Amino acid sequence: MKKQELEKAIENGESVWCLCCKTVEEIYFYKDNIYEFEQNRLIINKFWQYSMNNLFKTKAEAEHYLHHANVTRTETLPFLTWEEFLKEREIRFVDNIGEEWHLYYSYSDEFIYIYLQSMFGYHGAKTRNPQNLGELTEANFYKAYDECVRLFKEKE
């Protein structure tokens, strides 16, 4: 809330809404209270202090900010051991730009190979040609996993 808006609310005896300890609370302005502004803070009766960034005109605005501002998401590359990969047969992950990848193994000409394939389009409806990363061996699996980590962490 801007200082001028807050001063007007105080003058008119209107209430404002504040974020306090992850809750939304209403602040009432009474004529006998002393209101001061110091830097980016509202101070009431030299005791209660509120950051101007946490004051809102309406309860809806305050709740919207509380639940929707600074939303973060932490993503983790799925981890499978060699034995789990043999059992599960695949790993799917999304890289840093939102492209889905699929690391899997498949039979081809009596050999088993590890493939890394980019999936794009609606739920992987379209795919690009898979990269053959070698025969299904533990060493090749670790090399393939290194490539998955690179794709997962790589910056644009």
CSV table of C-alpha atoms in Angstrom, one decimal:
chain,number,residue,atom,x,y,z
A,1,MET,CA,0.0,0.0,0.0
A,2,LYS,CA,1.3,3.5,-0.7
A,3,LYS,CA,1.8,6.0,2.0
A,4,GLN,CA,-0.9,8.4,0.6
A,5,GLU,CA,-3.5,5.6,0.5
A,6,LEU,CA,-2.7,4.7,4.1
A,7,GLU,CA,-2.9,8.3,5.3
A,8,LYS,CA,-6.3,8.6,3.6
A,9,ALA,CA,-7.5,5.4,5.3
A,10,ILE,CA,-6.3,6.6,8.7
A,11,GLU,CA,-8.0,10.0,8.1
A,12,ASN,CA,-11.3,8.3,7.2
A,13,GLY,CA,-11.1,5.8,10.0
A,14,GLU,CA,-11.1,2.9,7.5
A,15,SER,CA,-9.3,-0.4,8.3
A,16,VAL,CA,-6.6,-2.0,6.3
A,17,TRP,CA,-5.4,-5.6,6.1
A,18,CYS,CA,-2.0,-6.8,7.2
A,19,LEU,CA,0.0,-10.0,6.8
A,20,CYS,CA,1.2,-11.0,10.3
A,21,CYS,CA,2.9,-14.3,10.9
A,22,LYS,CA,1.5,-16.0,7.8
A,23,THR,CA,-2.1,-14.9,8.6
A,24,VAL,CA,-4.2,-12.0,7.5
A,25,GLU,CA,-5.4,-9.5,10.2
A,26,GLU,CA,-7.5,-6.4,10.1
A,27,ILE,CA,-6.0,-3.2,11.4
A,28,TYR,CA,-8.4,-0.6,12.7
A,29,PHE,CA,-7.5,3.1,12.9
A,30,TYR,CA,-8.8,5.0,15.9
A,31,LYS,CA,-8.7,8.8,16.3
A,32,ASP,CA,-6.9,8.6,19.7
A,33,ASN,CA,-4.0,6.6,18.3
A,34,ILE,CA,-0.7,8.2,17.2
A,35,TYR,CA,0.4,7.2,13.7
A,36,GLU,CA,3.9,7.7,12.4
A,37,PHE,CA,5.7,6.8,9.3
A,38,GLU,CA,9.4,5.8,9.5
A,39,GLN,CA,11.1,4.7,6.3
A,40,ASN,CA,8.9,1.9,4.9
A,41,ARG,CA,7.0,1.3,8.2
A,42,LEU,CA,3.8,2.4,9.9
A,43,ILE,CA,4.2,2.8,13.6
A,44,ILE,CA,1.1,3.0,15.8
A,45,ASN,CA,1.4,4.4,19.3
A,46,LYS,CA,5.2,4.0,19.2
A,47,PHE,CA,4.6,0.3,19.7
A,48,TRP,CA,3.0,-1.6,16.8
A,49,GLN,CA,5.1,-1.6,13.6
A,50,TYR,CA,3.9,-2.8,10.2
A,51,SER,CA,5.9,-3.0,7.0
A,52,MET,CA,4.2,-1.0,4.3
A,53,ASN,CA,4.8,-4.0,2.0
A,54,ASN,CA,2.5,-6.1,4.2
A,55,LEU,CA,-0.5,-3.6,4.2
A,56,PHE,CA,-3.4,-4.0,1.8
A,57,LYS,CA,-6.6,-2.2,1.1
A,58,THR,CA,-8.8,-5.3,1.2
A,59,LYS,CA,-8.7,-8.7,2.8
A,60,ALA,CA,-8.9,-10.3,-0.7
A,61,GLU,CA,-5.7,-8.5,-1.8
A,62,ALA,CA,-3.9,-9.5,1.4
A,63,GLU,CA,-5.0,-13.2,1.0
A,64,HIS,CA,-4.0,-13.2,-2.6
A,65,TYR,CA,-0.5,-11.9,-1.7
A,66,LEU,CA,-0.3,-14.4,1.2
A,67,HIS,CA,-1.1,-17.4,-1.0
A,68,HIS,CA,0.3,-16.5,-4.3
A,69,ALA,CA,3.4,-14.2,-3.9
A,70,ASN,CA,6.9,-15.6,-4.1
A,71,VAL,CA,5.7,-19.2,-4.9
A,72,THR,CA,8.8,-21.4,-5.4
A,73,ARG,CA,9.2,-24.9,-6.7
A,74,THR,CA,12.1,-27.1,-6.2
A,75,GLU,CA,12.6,-29.8,-8.8
A,76,THR,CA,14.7,-32.9,-8.3
A,77,LEU,CA,16.1,-35.2,-10.9
A,78,PRO,CA,14.7,-38.7,-10.2
A,79,PHE,CA,17.4,-41.0,-8.8
A,80,LEU,CA,17.6,-44.6,-9.7
A,81,THR,CA,20.5,-47.0,-8.9
A,82,TRP,CA,21.7,-49.4,-11.6
A,83,GLU,CA,19.6,-52.2,-10.1
A,84,GLU,CA,16.5,-50.0,-10.0
A,85,PHE,CA,17.0,-48.9,-13.6
A,86,LEU,CA,17.1,-52.6,-14.6
A,87,LYS,CA,13.9,-53.2,-12.8
A,88,GLU,CA,12.0,-49.9,-13.7
A,89,ARG,CA,13.4,-49.8,-17.3
A,90,GLU,CA,13.2,-46.0,-17.5
A,91,ILE,CA,13.7,-42.5,-16.0
A,92,ARG,CA,11.6,-39.6,-17.1
A,93,PHE,CA,12.5,-36.0,-16.2
A,94,VAL,CA,12.0,-32.4,-17.4
A,95,ASP,CA,15.1,-30.3,-18.2
A,96,ASN,CA,15.6,-26.7,-17.2
A,97,ILE,CA,13.7,-25.3,-20.2
A,98,GLY,CA,10.7,-27.6,-19.7
A,99,GLU,CA,11.5,-30.3,-22.3
A,100,GLU,CA,10.7,-33.8,-21.2
A,101,TRP,CA,13.3,-36.5,-21.5
A,102,HIS,CA,13.1,-40.3,-21.4
A,103,LEU,CA,16.1,-42.5,-20.5
A,104,TYR,CA,15.3,-46.1,-21.1
A,105,TYR,CA,16.7,-49.4,-22.5
A,106,SER,CA,15.3,-51.4,-25.3
A,107,TYR,CA,16.1,-54.5,-27.4
A,108,SER,CA,17.6,-54.0,-30.9
A,109,ASP,CA,19.2,-56.7,-33.1
A,110,GLU,CA,19.6,-59.1,-30.1
A,111,PHE,CA,21.4,-56.5,-28.1
A,112,ILE,CA,20.0,-54.2,-25.3
A,113,TYR,CA,20.9,-50.5,-25.7
A,114,ILE,CA,20.4,-47.5,-23.5
A,115,TYR,CA,18.5,-44.6,-25.3
A,116,LEU,CA,18.0,-41.0,-24.4
A,117,GLN,CA,15.0,-39.5,-26.1
A,118,SER,CA,13.5,-36.0,-26.1
A,119,MET,CA,9.8,-36.0,-25.8
A,120,PHE,CA,7.9,-32.8,-26.9
A,121,GLY,CA,4.4,-31.8,-27.8
A,122,TYR,CA,1.3,-32.7,-25.8
A,123,HIS,CA,2.3,-35.3,-23.2
A,124,GLY,CA,5.2,-36.6,-25.4
A,125,ALA,CA,2.9,-37.2,-28.4
A,126,LYS,CA,5.8,-36.3,-30.6
A,127,THR,CA,9.3,-37.6,-30.1
A,128,ARG,CA,12.7,-36.9,-31.6
A,129,ASN,CA,15.0,-39.7,-32.7
A,130,PRO,CA,16.5,-41.4,-29.6
A,131,GLN,CA,20.2,-41.2,-29.0
A,132,ASN,CA,21.8,-44.6,-28.6
A,133,LEU,CA,24.1,-44.4,-25.6
A,134,GLY,CA,25.6,-47.8,-25.9
A,135,GLU,CA,24.9,-51.3,-24.7
A,136,LEU,CA,23.1,-51.9,-21.5
A,137,THR,CA,26.1,-52.0,-19.1
A,138,GLU,CA,26.5,-50.4,-15.7
A,139,ALA,CA,29.3,-48.2,-17.0
A,140,ASN,CA,27.1,-46.9,-19.9
A,141,PHE,CA,24.2,-46.4,-17.5
A,142,TYR,CA,26.5,-44.1,-15.4
A,143,LYS,CA,27.5,-42.2,-18.5
A,144,ALA,CA,23.9,-41.9,-19.6
A,145,TYR,CA,23.0,-40.6,-16.1
A,146,ASP,CA,25.8,-38.0,-16.4
A,147,GLU,CA,24.1,-36.8,-19.6
A,148,CYS,CA,20.7,-36.6,-17.8
A,149,VAL,CA,22.3,-34.5,-15.0
A,150,ARG,CA,23.8,-32.2,-17.6
A,151,LEU,CA,20.5,-31.7,-19.4
A,152,PHE,CA,18.7,-31.2,-16.1
A,153,LYS,CA,21.1,-28.6,-14.8
A,154,GLU,CA,22.2,-26.9,-18.0
A,155,LYS,CA,21.5,-23.2,-18.4
A,156,GLU,CA,20.1,-21.9,-21.6
